[in-house]
Coordinates of C-alpha atoms in Angstrom, one line a residue:
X1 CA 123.3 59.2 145.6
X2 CA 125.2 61.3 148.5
X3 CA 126.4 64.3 147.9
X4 CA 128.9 64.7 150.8
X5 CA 131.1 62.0 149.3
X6 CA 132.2 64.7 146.9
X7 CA 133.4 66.9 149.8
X8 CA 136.8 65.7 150.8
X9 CA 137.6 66.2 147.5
X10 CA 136.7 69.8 147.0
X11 CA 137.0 71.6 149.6
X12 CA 140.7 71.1 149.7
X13 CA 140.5 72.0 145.9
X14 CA 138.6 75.1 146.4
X15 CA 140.6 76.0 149.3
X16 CA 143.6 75.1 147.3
X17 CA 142.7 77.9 144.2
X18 CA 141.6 80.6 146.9
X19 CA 145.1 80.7 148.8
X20 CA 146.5 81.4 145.5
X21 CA 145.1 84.5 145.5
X22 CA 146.5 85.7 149.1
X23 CA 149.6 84.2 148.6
X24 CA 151.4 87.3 150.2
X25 CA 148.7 86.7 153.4
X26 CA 150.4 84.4 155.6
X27 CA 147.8 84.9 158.8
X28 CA 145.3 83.9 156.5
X29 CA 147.1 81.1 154.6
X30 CA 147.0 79.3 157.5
X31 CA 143.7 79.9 158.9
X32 CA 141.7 79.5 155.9
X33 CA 144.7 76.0 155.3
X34 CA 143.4 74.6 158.7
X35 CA 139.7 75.7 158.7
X36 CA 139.4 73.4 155.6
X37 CA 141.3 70.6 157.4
X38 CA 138.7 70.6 159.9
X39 CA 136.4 71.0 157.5
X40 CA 136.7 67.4 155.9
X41 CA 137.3 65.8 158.8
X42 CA 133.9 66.9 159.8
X43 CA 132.8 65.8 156.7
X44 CA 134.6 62.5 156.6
X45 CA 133.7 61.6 160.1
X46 CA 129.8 62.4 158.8
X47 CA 130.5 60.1 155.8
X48 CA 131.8 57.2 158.0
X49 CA 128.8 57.0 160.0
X50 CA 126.6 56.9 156.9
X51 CA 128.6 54.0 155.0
X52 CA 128.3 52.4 158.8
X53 CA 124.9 52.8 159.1
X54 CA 123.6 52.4 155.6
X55 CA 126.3 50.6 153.4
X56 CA 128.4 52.0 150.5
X57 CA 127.7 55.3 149.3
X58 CA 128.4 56.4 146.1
X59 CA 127.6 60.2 143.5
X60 CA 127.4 59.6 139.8
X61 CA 128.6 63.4 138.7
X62 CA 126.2 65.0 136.5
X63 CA 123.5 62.2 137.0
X64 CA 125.1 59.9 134.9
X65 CA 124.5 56.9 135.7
X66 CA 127.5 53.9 136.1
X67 CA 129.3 52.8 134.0
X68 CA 128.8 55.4 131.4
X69 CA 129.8 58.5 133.7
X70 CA 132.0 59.4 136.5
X71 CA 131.2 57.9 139.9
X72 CA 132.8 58.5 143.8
X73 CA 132.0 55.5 146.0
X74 CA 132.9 55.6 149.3
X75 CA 133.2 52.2 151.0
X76 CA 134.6 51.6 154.8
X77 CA 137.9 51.0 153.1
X78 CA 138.5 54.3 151.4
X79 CA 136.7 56.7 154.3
X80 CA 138.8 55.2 156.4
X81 CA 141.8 56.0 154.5
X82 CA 140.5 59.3 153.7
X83 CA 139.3 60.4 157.5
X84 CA 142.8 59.2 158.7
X85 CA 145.0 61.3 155.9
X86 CA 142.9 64.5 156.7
X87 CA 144.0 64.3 160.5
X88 CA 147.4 63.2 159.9
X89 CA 147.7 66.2 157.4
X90 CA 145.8 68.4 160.0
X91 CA 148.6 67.8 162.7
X92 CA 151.0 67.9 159.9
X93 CA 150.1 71.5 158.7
X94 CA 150.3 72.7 162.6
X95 CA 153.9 71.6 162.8
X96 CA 155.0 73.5 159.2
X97 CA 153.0 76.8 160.6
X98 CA 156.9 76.3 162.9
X99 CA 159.1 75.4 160.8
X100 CA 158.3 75.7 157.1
X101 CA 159.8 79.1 156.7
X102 CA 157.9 82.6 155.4
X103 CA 159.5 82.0 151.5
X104 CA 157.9 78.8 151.4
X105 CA 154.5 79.7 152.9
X106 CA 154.6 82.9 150.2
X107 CA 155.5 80.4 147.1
X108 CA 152.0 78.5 147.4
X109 CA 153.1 76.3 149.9
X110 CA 149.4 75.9 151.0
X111 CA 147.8 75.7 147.6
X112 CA 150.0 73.2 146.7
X113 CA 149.2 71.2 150.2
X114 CA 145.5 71.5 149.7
X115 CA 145.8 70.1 146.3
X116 CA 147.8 67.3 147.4
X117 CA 145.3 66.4 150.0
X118 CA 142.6 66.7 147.2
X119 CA 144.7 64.1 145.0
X120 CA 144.9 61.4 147.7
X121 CA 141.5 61.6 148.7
X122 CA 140.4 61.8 145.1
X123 CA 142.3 58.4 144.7
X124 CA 140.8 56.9 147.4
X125 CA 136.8 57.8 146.4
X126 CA 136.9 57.3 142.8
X127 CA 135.4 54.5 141.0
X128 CA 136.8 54.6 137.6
X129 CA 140.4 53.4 137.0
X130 CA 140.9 56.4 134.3
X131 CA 140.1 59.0 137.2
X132 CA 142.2 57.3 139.6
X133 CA 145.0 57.7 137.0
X134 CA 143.9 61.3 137.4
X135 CA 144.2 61.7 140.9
X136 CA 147.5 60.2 141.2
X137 CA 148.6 62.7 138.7
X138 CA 147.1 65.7 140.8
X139 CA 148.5 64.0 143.7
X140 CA 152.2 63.9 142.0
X141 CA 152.2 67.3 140.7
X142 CA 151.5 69.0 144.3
X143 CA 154.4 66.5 145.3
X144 CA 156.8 67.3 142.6
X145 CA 157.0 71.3 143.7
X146 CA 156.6 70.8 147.5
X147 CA 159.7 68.6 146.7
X148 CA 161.5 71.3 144.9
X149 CA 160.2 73.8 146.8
X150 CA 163.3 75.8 148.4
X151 CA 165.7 75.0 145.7
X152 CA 168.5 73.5 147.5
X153 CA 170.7 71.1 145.7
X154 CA 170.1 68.3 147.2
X155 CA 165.6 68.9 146.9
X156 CA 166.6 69.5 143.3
X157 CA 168.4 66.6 142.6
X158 CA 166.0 64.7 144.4
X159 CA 163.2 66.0 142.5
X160 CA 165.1 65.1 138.8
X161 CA 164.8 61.3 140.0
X162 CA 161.0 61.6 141.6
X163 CA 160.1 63.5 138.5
X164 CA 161.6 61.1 135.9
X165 CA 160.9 57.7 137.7
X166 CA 157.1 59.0 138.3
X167 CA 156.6 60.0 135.0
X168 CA 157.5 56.5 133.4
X169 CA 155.2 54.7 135.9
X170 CA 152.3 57.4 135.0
X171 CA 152.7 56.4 131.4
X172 CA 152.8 53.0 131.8
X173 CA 149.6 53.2 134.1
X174 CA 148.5 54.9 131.1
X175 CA 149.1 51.8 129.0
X176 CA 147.3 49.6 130.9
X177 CA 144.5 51.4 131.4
X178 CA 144.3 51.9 127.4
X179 CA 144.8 47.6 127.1
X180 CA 141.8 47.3 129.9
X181 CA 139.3 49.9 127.9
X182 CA 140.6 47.7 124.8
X183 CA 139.8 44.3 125.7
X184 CA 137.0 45.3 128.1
X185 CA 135.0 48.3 126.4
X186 CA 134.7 49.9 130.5
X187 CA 137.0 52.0 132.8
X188 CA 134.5 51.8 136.0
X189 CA 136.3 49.8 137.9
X190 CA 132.6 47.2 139.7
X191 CA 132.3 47.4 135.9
X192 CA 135.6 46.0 134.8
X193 CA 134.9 43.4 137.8
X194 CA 132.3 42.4 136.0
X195 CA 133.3 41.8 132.6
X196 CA 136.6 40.3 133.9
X197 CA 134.5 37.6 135.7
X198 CA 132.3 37.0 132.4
X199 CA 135.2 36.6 130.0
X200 CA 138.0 35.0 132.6
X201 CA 141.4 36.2 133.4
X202 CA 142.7 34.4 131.0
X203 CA 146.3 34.7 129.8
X204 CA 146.1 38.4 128.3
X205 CA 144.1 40.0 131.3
X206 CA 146.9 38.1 133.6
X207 CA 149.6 40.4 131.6
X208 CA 147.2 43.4 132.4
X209 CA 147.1 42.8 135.8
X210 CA 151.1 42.7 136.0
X211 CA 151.2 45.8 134.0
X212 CA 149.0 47.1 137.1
X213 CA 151.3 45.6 139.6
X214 CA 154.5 47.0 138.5
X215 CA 152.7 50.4 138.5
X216 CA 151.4 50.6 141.4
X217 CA 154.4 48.4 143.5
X218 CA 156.8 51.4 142.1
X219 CA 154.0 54.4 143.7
X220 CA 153.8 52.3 146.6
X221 CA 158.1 51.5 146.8
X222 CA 157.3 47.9 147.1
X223 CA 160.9 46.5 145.9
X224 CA 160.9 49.5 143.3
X225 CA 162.2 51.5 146.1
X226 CA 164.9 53.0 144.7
X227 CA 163.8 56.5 144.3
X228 CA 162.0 56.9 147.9
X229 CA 165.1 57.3 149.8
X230 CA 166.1 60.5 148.6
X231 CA 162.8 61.8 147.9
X232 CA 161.8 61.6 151.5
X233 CA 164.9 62.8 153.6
X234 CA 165.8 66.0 151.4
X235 CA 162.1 68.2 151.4
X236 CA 161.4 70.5 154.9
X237 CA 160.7 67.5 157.9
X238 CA 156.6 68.7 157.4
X239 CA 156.4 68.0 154.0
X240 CA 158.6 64.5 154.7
X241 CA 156.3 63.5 156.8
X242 CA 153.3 64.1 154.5
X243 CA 155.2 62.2 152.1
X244 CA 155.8 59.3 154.4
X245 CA 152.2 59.1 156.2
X246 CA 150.2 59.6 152.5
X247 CA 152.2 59.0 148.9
X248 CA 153.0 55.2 149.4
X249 CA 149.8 54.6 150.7
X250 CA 147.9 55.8 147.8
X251 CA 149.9 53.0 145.8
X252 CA 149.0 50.6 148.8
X253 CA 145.4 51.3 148.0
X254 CA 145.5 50.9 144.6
X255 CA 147.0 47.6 145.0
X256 CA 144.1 46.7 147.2
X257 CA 141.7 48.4 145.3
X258 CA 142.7 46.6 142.2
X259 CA 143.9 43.1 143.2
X260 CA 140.5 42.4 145.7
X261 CA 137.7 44.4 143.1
X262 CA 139.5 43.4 139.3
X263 CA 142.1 40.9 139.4
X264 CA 141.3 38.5 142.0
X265 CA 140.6 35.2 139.8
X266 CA 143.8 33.7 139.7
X267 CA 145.4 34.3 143.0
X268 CA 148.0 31.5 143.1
X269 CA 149.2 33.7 140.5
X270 CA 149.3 37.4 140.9
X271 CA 148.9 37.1 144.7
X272 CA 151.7 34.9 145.2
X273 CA 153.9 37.1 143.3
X274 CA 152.9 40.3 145.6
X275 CA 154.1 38.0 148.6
X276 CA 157.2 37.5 146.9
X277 CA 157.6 41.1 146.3
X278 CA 156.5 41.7 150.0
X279 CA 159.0 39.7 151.2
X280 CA 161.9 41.0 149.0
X281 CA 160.7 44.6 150.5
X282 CA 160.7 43.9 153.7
X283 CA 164.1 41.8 153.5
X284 CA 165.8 44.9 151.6
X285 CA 163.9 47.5 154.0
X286 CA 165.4 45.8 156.9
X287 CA 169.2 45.8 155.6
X288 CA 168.6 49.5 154.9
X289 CA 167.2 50.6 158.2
X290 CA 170.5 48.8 160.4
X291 CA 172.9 49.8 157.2
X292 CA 172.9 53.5 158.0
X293 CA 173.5 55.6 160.7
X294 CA 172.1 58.8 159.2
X295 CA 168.6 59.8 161.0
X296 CA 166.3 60.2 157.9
X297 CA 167.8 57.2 155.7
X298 CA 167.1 55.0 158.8
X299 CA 163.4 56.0 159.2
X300 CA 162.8 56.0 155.2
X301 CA 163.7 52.4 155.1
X302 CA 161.5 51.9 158.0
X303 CA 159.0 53.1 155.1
X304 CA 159.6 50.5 153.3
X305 CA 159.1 47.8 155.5
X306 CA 156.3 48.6 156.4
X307 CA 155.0 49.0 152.6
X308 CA 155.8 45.1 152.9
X309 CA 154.6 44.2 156.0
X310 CA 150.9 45.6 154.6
X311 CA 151.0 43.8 151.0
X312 CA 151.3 40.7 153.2
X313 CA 147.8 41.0 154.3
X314 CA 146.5 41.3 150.5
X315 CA 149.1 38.4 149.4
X316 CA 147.5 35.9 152.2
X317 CA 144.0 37.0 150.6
X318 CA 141.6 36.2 153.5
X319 CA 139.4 38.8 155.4
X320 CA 140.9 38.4 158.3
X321 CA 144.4 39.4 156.5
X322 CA 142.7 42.4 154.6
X323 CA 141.6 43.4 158.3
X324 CA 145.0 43.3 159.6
X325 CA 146.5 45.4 156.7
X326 CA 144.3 47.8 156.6
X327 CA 144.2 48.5 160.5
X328 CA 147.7 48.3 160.2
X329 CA 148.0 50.5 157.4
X330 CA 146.0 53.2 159.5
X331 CA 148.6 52.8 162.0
X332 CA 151.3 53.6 159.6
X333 CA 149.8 56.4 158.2
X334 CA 149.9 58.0 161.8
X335 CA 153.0 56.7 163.1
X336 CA 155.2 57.1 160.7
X337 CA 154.0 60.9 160.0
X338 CA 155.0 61.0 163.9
X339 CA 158.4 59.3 163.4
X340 CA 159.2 62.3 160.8
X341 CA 158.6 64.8 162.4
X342 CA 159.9 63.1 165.6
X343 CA 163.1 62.7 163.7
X344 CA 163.0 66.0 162.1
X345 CA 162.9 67.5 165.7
X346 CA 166.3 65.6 166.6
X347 CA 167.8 66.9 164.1
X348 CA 166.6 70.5 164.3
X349 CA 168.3 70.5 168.4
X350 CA 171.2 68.7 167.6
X351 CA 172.6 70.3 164.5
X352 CA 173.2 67.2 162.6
X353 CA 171.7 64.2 160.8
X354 CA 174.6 62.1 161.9
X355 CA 174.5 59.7 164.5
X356 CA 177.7 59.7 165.4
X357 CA 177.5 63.6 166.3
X358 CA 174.4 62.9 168.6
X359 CA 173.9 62.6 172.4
X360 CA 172.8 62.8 175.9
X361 CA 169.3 64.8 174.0
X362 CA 167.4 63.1 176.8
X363 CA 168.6 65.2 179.7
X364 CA 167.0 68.6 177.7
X365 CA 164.9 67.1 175.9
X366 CA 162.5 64.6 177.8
X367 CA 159.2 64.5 176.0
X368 CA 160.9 64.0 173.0
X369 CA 163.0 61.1 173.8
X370 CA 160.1 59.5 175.5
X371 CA 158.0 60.2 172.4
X372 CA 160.0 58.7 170.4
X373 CA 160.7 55.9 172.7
X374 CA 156.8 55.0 172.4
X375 CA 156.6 55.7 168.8
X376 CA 159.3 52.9 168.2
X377 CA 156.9 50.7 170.3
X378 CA 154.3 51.2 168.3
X379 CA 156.2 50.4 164.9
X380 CA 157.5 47.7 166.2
X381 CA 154.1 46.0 167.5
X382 CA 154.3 46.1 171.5
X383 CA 151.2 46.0 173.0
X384 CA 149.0 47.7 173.7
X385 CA 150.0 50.3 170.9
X386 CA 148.6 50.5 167.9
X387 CA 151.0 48.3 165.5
X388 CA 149.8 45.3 167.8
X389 CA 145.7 44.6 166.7
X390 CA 147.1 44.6 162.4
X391 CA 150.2 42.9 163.4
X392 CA 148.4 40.6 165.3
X393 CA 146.1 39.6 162.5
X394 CA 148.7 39.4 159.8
X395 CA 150.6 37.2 161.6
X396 CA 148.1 34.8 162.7
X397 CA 146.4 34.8 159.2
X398 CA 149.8 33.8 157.8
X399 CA 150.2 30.7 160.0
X400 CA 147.0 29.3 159.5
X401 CA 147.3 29.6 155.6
X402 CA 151.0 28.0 156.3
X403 CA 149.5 24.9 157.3
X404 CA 148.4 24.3 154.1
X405 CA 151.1 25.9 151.8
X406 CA 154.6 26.2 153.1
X407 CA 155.9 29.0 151.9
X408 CA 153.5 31.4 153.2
X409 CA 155.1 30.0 156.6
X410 CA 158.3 31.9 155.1
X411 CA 156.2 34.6 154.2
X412 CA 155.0 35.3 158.2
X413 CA 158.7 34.2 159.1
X414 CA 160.0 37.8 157.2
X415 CA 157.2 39.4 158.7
X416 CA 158.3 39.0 162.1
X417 CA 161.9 39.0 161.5
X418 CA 161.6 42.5 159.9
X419 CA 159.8 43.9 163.0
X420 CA 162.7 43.2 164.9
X421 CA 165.1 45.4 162.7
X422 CA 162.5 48.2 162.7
X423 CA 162.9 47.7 166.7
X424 CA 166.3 47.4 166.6
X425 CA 167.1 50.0 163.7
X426 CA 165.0 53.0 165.8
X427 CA 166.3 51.5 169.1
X428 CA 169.6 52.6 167.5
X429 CA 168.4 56.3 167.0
X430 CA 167.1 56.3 170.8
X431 CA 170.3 54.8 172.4
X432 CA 172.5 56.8 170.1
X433 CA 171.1 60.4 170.0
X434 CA 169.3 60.3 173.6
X435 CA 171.4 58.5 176.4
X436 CA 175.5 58.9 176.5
X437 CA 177.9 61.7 176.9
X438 CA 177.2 65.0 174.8
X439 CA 179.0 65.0 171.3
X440 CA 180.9 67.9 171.5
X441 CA 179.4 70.4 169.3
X442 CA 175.9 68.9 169.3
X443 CA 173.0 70.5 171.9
X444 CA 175.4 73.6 172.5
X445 CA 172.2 75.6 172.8
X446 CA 168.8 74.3 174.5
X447 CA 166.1 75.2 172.1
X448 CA 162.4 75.7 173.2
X449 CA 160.8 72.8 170.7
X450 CA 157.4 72.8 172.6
X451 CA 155.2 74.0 170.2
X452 CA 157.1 72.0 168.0
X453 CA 156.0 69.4 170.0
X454 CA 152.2 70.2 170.0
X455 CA 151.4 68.3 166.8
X456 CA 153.2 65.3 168.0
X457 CA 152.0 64.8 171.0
X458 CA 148.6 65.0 169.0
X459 CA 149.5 62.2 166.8
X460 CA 151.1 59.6 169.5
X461 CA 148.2 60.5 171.5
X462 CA 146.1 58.9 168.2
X463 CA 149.0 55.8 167.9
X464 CA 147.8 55.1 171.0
X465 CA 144.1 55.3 171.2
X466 CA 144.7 53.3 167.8
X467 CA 145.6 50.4 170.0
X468 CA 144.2 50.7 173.0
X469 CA 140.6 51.4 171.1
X470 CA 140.9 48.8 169.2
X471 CA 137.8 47.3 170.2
X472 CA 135.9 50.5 169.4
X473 CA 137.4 50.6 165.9
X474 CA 137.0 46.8 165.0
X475 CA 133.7 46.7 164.3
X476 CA 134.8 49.2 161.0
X477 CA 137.5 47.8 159.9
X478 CA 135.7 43.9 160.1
X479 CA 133.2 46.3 157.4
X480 CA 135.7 47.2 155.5
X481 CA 137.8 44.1 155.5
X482 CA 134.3 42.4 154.6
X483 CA 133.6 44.2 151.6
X484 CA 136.9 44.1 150.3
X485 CA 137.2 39.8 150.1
X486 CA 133.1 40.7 148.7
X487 CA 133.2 42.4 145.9
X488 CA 129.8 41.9 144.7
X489 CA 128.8 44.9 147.4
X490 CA 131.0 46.7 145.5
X491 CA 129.2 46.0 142.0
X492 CA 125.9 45.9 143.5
X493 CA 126.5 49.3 145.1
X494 CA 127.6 50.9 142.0
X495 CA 125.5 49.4 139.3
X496 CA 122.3 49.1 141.1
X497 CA 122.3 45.4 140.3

């Protein structure tokens, strides 16, 4: 057993119930916010080493032993994922000391960030499918008032919809997790591997496993989209782009977590269906993102496809896929926490959201038009930046797996058509809001954004060691992609067997 795998979760939930009490302190909100930051990124970076080093590490809480009690495993998959949400949310909490406003900060702002950070992490680390139903609630709750938090109408309204949609899709989880303890007698998830394997997916299980997929496809907007777009333009840009680096991935994980550990016996079944539903995302992401001309509706539909563009890596279910997805879903976490707040900065300088009423922001504005030139790069997979190695992978894995079934050939067809719209979609936003005449009434008064900038810069200076260290970072995510397409590590890890 290792202790420190317990640590991402809570110190952010410690930290989280102490700023409750100073509220009113803002100097020491944020101190004591970003001191714990640092702390689990410490801790993290310690924890990756180990599972390097020495294999999986897990902590059965209170000594008992799996299945029977509550275990955190940590695999190169989910430290990974953990170590990369702690510095996105790091960078991310720099930029709302700015911008996030003294009423917010004194209205548990923090608190409620800390605990958010505690739910994600929590998702990723825990072995037991009733505790990650746990975490996602945790998760959700911090989200549903940093949504609301400000009380405009349009957060409010936003919220009603996150709140109701959420709600059904936690009770449904619910359900299935009652029909797997049912039929099973186990909630650990190497466990339910287990006992899935010894009794077959038959036809019953399969059901399960759907149950699974609608619930975590609608947490991770894959095709069930239709409550993300709202939910991500109308919060402060800071917490958007907390939304947009962390809350879909969680469902992403699950996904993984679930269809490579539980439900992997009958993949020309569920895993051709999430490569239909990949492809449906990615199709409908792509009309969205060249449909609008409004800043934040373009980049949350850029959210989307990439949401697809990852479940293709799981849907061609080979390691080198699982490789690709998850190095390029460490990419998206960054970059698209970068495109937020990126976007957020456009429209702080030019007044407006609208396209239309953009213009000529490079000649004021440099860094940031170059910045964002870069970041649209990197989303769109030009090399060397760090949507290249993932994309890369993806790709090929699809072709190869197309020589023997054709329509995974369609499948890497969509793939590569829908980086093109996420080019040509955030080209749009550069052309449009950066080159040209200025709009009359928009940059009538040159704002000092560079601290704004600090936190950016951080994270495009991460986009690109992404990809230009990609040789330094494969090594960890070949570990990771390993044990994923194995999960007898997993199991063997976890029950000692």
């Amino acid at each position: 057993m290792n202790n420190i795998v317990v640590l991402p979760l809570i110190i952010p939930m410690f930290t989280g119930l102490l700023l409750a009490f100073f509220r009113k302190n803002i100097i020491l909100q944020r101190t004591l916010s970003l001191a714990s930051l640092v702390a689990v990124i410490g801790t993290t970076l310690y924890l990756v080493g180990q599972v390097r080093n020495e294999g999986i590490q897990i902590l059965e809480i209170g000594g008992w032993q799996a299945p029977y009690g509550i275990v955190l495993v940590a695999d190169m998959f989910s430290v990974l994922l953990v170590l990369t949400a702690s510095v996105v949310s790091a960078l991310c909490i720099l930029f709302a000391f700015q911008t996030i406003g003294v009423q917010r900060e004194q209205s548990y702002f923090y608190s409620l960030f800390q605990f958010l950070l505690t739910g994600v992490n929590g998702s990723f680390l825990t072995g037991d499918i009733f505790n990650l139903f746990v975490f996602f609630e945790v998760m959700l709750l911090a989200s549903y008032v940093l949504l609301s938090l400000g009380g405009t109408k349009r957060q409010l309204k936003a919220t009603i919809k996150y709140v109701v949609i959420n709600s059904l899709s936690s009770t449904v989880f619910l359900l299935g997790v009652a029909y797997l303890y049912a039929v099973l007698g186990t909630l650990n998830m190497a466990h339910l591997s287990v006992r899935v394997a010894e009794v077959g997916q038959s036809g019953f299980l399969t059901v399960v496993a759907f149950i699974f997929m609608i619930v975590f496809s609608l947490k991770a907007a894959l095709v069930l989209f239709f409550w993300l777009p709202e939910s991500y333009s109308a919060p402060p840009t800071a917490i958007a782009a907390v939304f947009a680096a962390l809350l879909t991935k969680v469902g992403i994980y699950a996904l993984f977590r679930v269809f490579t550990l539980i439900f992997y016996h009958q993949p020309e079944i569920t895993h051709t269906l999430l490569g239909v539903l990949a492809a449906l995302t990615m199709i409908l992401g792509s009309i969205g993102a060249v449909a609008y001309r409004d800043i934040y509706r373009i980049l949350v539909y850029n959210v989307i496809i990439g949401v697809g563009f990852i479940v293709v890596g799981l849907a061609l279910f080979t390691e080198q896929a699982a490789m690709g997805s998850l190095y390029y879903l460490l990419h998206d976490m960054v970059a698209k926490a970068l495109l937020f707040l990126l976007g957020g900065i456009i429209i702080t300088v030019a007044g407006s959201e609208q396209l239309k009423r953009m213009g000529g922001l490079i000649r004021h504005y440099p860094l940031l038009g170059w910045s964002f030139l870069v970041t649209l790069f990197a989303l769109g997979g030009i090399p060397p930046l760090s949507g290249f190695p993932g994309k890369v992978l993806i790709l090929q894995q699809g072709l190869a797996k197309g020589v023997q079934y054709a329509g995974f050939n369609w499948l890497t067809a969509f793939a590569l058509i829908s980086s093109l719209f996420v080019l040509f979609s955030l080209l749009k936003i550069f052309i449009l809001a950066f080159w040209g005449e200025t709009r009359p009434g928009s940059n009538a008064e040159i704002k000092n954004i560079n601290g704004l900038l600090v936190p950016c810069v951080g994270l495009l200076a991460l986009s690109i060691f992404l990809g230009v260290g990609a040789e330094i970072l494969y090594p960890y995510v070949e570990q990771a992609g390993y044990s994923l397409l194995n999960p007898q590590l997993y199991i063997e890890a976890v029950l000692a067997r």
